[in-house]
Tab-separated table of C-alpha atoms in Angstrom:
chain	number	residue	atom	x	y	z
N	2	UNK	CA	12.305	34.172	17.049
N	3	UNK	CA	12.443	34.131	13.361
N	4	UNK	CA	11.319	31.419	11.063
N	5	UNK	CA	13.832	28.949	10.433
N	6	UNK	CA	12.782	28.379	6.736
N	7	UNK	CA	15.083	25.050	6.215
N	8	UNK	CA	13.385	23.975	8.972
N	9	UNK	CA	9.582	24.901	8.063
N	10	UNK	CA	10.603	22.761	4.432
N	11	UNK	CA	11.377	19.997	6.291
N	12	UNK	CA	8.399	19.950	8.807
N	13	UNK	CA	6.242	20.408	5.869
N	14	UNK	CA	7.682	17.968	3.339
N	15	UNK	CA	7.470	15.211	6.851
N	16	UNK	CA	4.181	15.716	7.336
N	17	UNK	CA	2.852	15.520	3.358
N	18	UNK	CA	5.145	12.011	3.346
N	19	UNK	CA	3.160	10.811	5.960
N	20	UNK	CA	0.084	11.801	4.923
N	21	UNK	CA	0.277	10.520	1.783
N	22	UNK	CA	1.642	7.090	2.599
N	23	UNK	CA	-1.398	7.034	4.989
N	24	UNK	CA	-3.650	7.708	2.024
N	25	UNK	CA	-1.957	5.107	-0.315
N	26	UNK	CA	-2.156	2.458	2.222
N	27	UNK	CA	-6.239	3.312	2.599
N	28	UNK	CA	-6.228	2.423	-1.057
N	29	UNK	CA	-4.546	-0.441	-0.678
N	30	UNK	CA	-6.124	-1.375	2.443
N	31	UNK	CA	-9.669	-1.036	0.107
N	32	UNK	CA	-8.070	-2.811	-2.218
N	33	UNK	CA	-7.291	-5.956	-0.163
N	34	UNK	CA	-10.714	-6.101	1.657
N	35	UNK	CA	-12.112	-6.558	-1.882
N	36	UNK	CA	-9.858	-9.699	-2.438
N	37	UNK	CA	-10.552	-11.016	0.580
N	38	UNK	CA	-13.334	-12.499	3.320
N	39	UNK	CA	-11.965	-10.211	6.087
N	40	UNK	CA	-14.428	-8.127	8.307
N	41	UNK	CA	-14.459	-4.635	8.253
N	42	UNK	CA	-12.499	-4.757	11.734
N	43	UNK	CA	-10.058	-6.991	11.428
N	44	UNK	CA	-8.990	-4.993	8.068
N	45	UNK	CA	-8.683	-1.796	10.104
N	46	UNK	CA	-7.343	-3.066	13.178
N	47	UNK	CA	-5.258	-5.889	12.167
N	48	UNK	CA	-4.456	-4.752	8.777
N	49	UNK	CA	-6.158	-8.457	7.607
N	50	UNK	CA	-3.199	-10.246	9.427
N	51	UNK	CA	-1.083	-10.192	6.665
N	52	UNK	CA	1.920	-7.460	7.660
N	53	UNK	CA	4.911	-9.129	6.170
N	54	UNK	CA	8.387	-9.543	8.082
N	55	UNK	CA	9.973	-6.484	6.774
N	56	UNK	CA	7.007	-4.119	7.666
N	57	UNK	CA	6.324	-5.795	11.200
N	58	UNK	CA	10.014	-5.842	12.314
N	59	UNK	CA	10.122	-1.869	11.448
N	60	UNK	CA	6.669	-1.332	12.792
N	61	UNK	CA	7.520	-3.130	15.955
N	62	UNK	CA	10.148	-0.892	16.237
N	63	UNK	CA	8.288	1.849	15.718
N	64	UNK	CA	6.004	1.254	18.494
N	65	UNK	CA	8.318	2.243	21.119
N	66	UNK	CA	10.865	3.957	19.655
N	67	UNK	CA	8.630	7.389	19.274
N	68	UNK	CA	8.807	11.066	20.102
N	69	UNK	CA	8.698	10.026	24.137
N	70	UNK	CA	11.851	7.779	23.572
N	71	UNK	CA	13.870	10.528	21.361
N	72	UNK	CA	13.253	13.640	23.607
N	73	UNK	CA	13.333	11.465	26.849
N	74	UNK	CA	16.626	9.411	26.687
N	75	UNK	CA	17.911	12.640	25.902
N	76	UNK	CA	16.510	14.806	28.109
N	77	UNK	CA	17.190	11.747	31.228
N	78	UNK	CA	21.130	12.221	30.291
N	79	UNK	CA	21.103	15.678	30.214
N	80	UNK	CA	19.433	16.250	33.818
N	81	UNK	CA	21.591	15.755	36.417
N	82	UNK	CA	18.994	13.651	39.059
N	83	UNK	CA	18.508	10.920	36.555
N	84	UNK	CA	21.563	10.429	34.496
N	85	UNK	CA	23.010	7.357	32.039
N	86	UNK	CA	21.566	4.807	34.862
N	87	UNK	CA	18.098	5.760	33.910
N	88	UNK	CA	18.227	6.307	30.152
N	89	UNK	CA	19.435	2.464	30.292
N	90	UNK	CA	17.038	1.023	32.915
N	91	UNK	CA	14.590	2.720	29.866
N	92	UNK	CA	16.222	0.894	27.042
N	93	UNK	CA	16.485	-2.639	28.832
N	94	UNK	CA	13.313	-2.625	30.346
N	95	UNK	CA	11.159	-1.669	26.987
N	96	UNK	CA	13.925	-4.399	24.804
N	97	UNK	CA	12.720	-7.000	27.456
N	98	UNK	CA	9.202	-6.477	26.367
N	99	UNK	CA	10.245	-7.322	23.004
N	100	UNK	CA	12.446	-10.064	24.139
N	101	UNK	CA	9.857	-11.915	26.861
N	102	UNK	CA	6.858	-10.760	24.316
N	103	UNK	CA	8.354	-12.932	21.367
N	104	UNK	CA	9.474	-16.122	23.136
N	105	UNK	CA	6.484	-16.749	25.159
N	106	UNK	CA	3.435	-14.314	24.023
N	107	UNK	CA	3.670	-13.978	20.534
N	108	UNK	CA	3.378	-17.301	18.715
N	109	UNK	CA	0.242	-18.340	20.877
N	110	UNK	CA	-1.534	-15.177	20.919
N	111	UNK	CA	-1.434	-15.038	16.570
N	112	UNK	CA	-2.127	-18.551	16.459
N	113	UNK	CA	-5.323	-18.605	18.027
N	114	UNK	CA	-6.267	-15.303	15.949
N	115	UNK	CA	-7.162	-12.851	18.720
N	116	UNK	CA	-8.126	-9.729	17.646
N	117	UNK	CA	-7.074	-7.480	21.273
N	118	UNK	CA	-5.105	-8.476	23.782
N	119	UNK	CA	-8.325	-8.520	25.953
N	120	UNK	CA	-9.823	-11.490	23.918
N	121	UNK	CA	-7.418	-14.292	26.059
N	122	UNK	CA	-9.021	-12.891	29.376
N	123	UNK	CA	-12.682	-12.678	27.814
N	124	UNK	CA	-12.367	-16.484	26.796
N	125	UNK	CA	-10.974	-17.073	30.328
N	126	UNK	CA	-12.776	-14.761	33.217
N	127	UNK	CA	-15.967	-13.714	31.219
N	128	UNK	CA	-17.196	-10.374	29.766
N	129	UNK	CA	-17.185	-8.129	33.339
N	130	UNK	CA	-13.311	-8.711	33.421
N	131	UNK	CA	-12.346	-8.157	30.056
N	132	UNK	CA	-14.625	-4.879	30.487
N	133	UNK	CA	-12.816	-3.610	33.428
N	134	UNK	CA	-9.457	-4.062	31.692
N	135	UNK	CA	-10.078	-2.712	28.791
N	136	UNK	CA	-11.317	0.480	30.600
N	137	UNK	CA	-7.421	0.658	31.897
N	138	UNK	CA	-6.039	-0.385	28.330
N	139	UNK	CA	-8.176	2.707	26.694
N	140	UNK	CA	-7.124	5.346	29.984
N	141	UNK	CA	-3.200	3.778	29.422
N	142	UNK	CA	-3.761	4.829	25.749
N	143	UNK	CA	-4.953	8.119	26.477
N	144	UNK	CA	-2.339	8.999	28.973
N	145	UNK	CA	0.317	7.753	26.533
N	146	UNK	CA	-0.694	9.663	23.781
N	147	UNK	CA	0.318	13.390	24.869
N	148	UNK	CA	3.781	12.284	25.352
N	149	UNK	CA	4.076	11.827	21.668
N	150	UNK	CA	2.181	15.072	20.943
N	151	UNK	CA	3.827	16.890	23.671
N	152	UNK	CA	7.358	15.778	21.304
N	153	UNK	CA	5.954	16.720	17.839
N	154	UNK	CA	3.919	19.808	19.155
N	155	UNK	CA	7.257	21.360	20.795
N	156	UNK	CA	9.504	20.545	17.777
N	157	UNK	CA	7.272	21.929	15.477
N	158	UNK	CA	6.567	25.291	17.670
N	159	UNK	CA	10.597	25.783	18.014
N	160	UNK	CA	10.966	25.304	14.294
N	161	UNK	CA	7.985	27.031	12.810
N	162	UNK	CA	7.819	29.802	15.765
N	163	UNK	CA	3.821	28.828	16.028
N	164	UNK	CA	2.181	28.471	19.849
N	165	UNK	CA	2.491	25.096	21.490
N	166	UNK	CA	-1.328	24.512	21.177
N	167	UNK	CA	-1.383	25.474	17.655
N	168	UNK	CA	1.421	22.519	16.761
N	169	UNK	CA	-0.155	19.637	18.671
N	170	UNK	CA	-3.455	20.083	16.795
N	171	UNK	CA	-2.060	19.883	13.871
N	172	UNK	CA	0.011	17.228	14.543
N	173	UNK	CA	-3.242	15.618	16.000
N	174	UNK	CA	-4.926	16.165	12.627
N	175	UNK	CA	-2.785	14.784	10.537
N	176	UNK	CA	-2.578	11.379	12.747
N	177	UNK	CA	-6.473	11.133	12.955
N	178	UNK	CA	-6.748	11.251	9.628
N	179	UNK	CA	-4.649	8.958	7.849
N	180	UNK	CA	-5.192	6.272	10.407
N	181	UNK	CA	-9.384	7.168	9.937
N	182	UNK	CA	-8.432	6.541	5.971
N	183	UNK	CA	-6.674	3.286	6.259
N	184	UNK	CA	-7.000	1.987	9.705
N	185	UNK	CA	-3.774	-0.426	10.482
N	186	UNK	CA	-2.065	-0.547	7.254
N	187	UNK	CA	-1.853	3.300	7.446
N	188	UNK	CA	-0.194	2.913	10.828
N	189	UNK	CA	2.115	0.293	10.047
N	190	UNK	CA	3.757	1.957	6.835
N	191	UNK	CA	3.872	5.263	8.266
N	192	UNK	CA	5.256	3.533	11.335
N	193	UNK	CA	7.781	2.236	8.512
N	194	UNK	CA	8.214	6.261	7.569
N	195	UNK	CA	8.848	7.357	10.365
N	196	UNK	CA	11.297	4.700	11.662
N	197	UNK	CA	13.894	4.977	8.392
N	198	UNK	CA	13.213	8.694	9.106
N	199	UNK	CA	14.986	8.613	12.907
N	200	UNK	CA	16.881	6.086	12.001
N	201	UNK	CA	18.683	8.279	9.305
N	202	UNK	CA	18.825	11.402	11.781
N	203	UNK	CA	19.745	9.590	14.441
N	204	UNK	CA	22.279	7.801	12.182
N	205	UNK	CA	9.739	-5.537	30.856
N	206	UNK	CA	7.506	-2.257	30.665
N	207	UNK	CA	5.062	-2.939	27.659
N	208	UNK	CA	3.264	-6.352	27.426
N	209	UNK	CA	0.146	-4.787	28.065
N	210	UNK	CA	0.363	-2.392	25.938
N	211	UNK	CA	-2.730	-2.577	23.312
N	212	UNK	CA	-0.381	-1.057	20.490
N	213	UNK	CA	2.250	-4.003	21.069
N	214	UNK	CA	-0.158	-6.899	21.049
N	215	UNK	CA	-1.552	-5.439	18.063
N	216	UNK	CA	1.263	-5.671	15.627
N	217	UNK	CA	1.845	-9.231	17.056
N	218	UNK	CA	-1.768	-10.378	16.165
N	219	UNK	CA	-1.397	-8.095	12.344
N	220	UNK	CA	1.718	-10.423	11.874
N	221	UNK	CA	1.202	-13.053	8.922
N	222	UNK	CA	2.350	-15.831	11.027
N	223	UNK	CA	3.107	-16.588	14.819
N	224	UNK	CA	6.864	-17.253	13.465
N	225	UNK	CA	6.796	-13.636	11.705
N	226	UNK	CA	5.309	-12.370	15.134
N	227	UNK	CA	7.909	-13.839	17.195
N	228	UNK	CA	10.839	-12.991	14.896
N	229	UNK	CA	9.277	-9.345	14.595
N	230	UNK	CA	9.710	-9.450	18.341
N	231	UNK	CA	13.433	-10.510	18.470
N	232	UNK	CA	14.655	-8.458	16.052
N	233	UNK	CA	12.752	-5.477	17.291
N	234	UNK	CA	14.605	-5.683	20.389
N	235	UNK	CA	18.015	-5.154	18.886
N	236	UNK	CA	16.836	-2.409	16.771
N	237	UNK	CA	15.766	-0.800	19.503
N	238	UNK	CA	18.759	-0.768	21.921
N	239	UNK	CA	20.732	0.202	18.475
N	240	UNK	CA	18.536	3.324	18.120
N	241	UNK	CA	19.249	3.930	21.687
N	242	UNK	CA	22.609	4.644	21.720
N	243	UNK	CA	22.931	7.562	19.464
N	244	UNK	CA	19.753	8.979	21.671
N	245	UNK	CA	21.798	8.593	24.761
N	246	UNK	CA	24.484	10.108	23.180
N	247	UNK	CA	22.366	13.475	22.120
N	248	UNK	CA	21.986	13.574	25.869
N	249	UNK	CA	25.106	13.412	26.672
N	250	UNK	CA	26.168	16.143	24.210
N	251	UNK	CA	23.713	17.956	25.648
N	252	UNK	CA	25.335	17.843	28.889
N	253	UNK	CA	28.964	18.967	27.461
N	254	UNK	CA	27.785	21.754	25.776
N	255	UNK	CA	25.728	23.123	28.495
N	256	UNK	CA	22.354	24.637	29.083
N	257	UNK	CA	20.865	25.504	25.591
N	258	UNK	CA	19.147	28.882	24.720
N	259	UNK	CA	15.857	27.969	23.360
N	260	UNK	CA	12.791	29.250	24.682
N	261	UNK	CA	10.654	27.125	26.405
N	262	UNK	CA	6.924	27.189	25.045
N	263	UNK	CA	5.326	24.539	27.015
C-alpha cells in the first residue's frame, strides 16, 4: 500500500502537538511546585488539585471518550451480532458513571483530599485490603491500556503503511514520556488536545476506575468535581452520536477494503 502522505502530515503534526503540550505543562507543572507546599506526588498525580472547570470538564471527557470508544461504537454498529442496542447500552452505561460519580462520589471524595481511590478503603478496612484492591486497580489498568494502543497502533499502521508492532511502540513512547515529564498536568491538557481534536473530526461501568477518581480528586473544588462530572456526561453521549453514526455508515456502504494488520 502506498504512503498516504496527507495522512503521514497529519499523524506527525498530532503527535509533535501532543508532545509538546506535554512538555509545556512539565514546565509549568515545575513551575507551580516552586510556588507551592505540594509534595512531589500529589503534583504528579493530582496535578496539585488545582485543574480548573474548563480543563476538568474536557479532561473528564477525555477519560472515556478514547481510541476504545471511537473504533468500538463504530465497529459494534457495523457488526451485525451486536448492533445500535449495544453501541447504546455502551454510551448509557459509561454517562451513568459520570452521572452517579458526580452526585454522590465526587464532592466527598475531594473534600476529604484523597489522593487514590484506594485511600477511603485504607482508612476503613486497613492496609491488607486496600493492598489487594489495588493489585486489581493496577491489572484493570493494564488490561485497559492495549485497547487504546491497539486504536492508535492500527490507525497509524493503515496511514503510514508501518507494521502493527512498529506503531504501538511509538505511540507507547510518546505517552510515557510526556506524562514521565509532567506527571498529571501533562495528562490533563493533552487530554484537553486530544478531546477538541475528536471533537472537531467527529464534528454505570467506571466508578472504579483509578483514571476517573483521579480527575475528581485533581479538581480545585468538590463543586468543580461534581460539575466536571455532570457536564462530562452530556459531552459524552454528544460525542457518541456522530460515532454511532460512522458505524452505521459503515454498514451502508459495505465491507471496506483495507487490509487488516493486526
Amino acid at each position: 500500500m502506498a504512503v498516504n502522505i496527507p495522512g503521514v502530515i497529519a499523524i506527525v503534526v498530532f503527535y509533535l502537538l501532543v508532545l509538546g503540550t506535554g512538555i509545556w505543562a512539565t514546565v509549568k507543572s515545575k513551575r507551580k511546585q516552586k510556588k507551592c507546599a505540594a509534595s512531589g506526588m500529589e503534583m504528579a498525580l493530582l496535578g496539585n488539585r488545582s485543574i480548573s472547570l474548563v480543563v476538568g470538564v474536557l479532561t473528564m471527557t477525555a477519560t472515556w471518550v478514547g481510541g476504545g470508544t471511537v473504533l468500538g461504537i463504530a465497529e459494534m454498529l457495523y457488526t451485525p451480532s451486536r448492533g445500535l442496542i449495544s453501541a447504546i447500552s455502551m454510551l448509557t452505561a459509561y454517562a451513568s458513571t459520570f452521572i452517579i460519580g458526580g452526585l454522590f462520589f465526587a464532592k466527598p471524595m475531594r473534600d476529604q483530599n484523597f489522593v487514590t481511590i484506594l485511600d477511603p478503603f485504607r482508612v476503613k478496612y486497613g492496609r491488607v485490603i486496600s493492598g489487594i484492591m489495588g493489585l486489581v486497580s493496577v491489572l484493570n489498568d493494564i488490561m485497559w491500556m492495549p485497547i487504546t494502543l491497539t486504536a492508535l497502533g492500527g490507525t497509524m499502521s493503515v496511514v503510514l503503511d508501518l507494521p502493527f508492532s512498529l506503531c504501538v511502540w511509538i505511540s507507547v513512547a510518546v505517552a510515557i514520556t510526556y506524562t514521565l515529564l509532567g506527571g498529571l498536568y501533562s495528562v490533563a491538557y493533552t487530554d484537553v488536545i486530544q478531546l477538541v481534536l475528536i471533537f472537531c473530526s467527529l464534528a454505570l461501568g467506571g466508578l472504579a476506575s483509578q483514571c476517573f477518581q483521579q480527575r475528581i480528586l485533581s479538581s480545585f473544588s468538590g463543586t468543580t468535581a461534581k460539575i466536571s462530572c455532570l457536564a462530562a456526561a452530556i459531552a459524552y453521549l454528544v460525542l457518541g452520536i456522530p460515532l454511532i453514526l460512522l458505524g452505521a455508515g459503515a454498514v451502508s456502504t459495505g465491507k471496506n477494503n483495507v487490509d487488516k494488520k493486526m
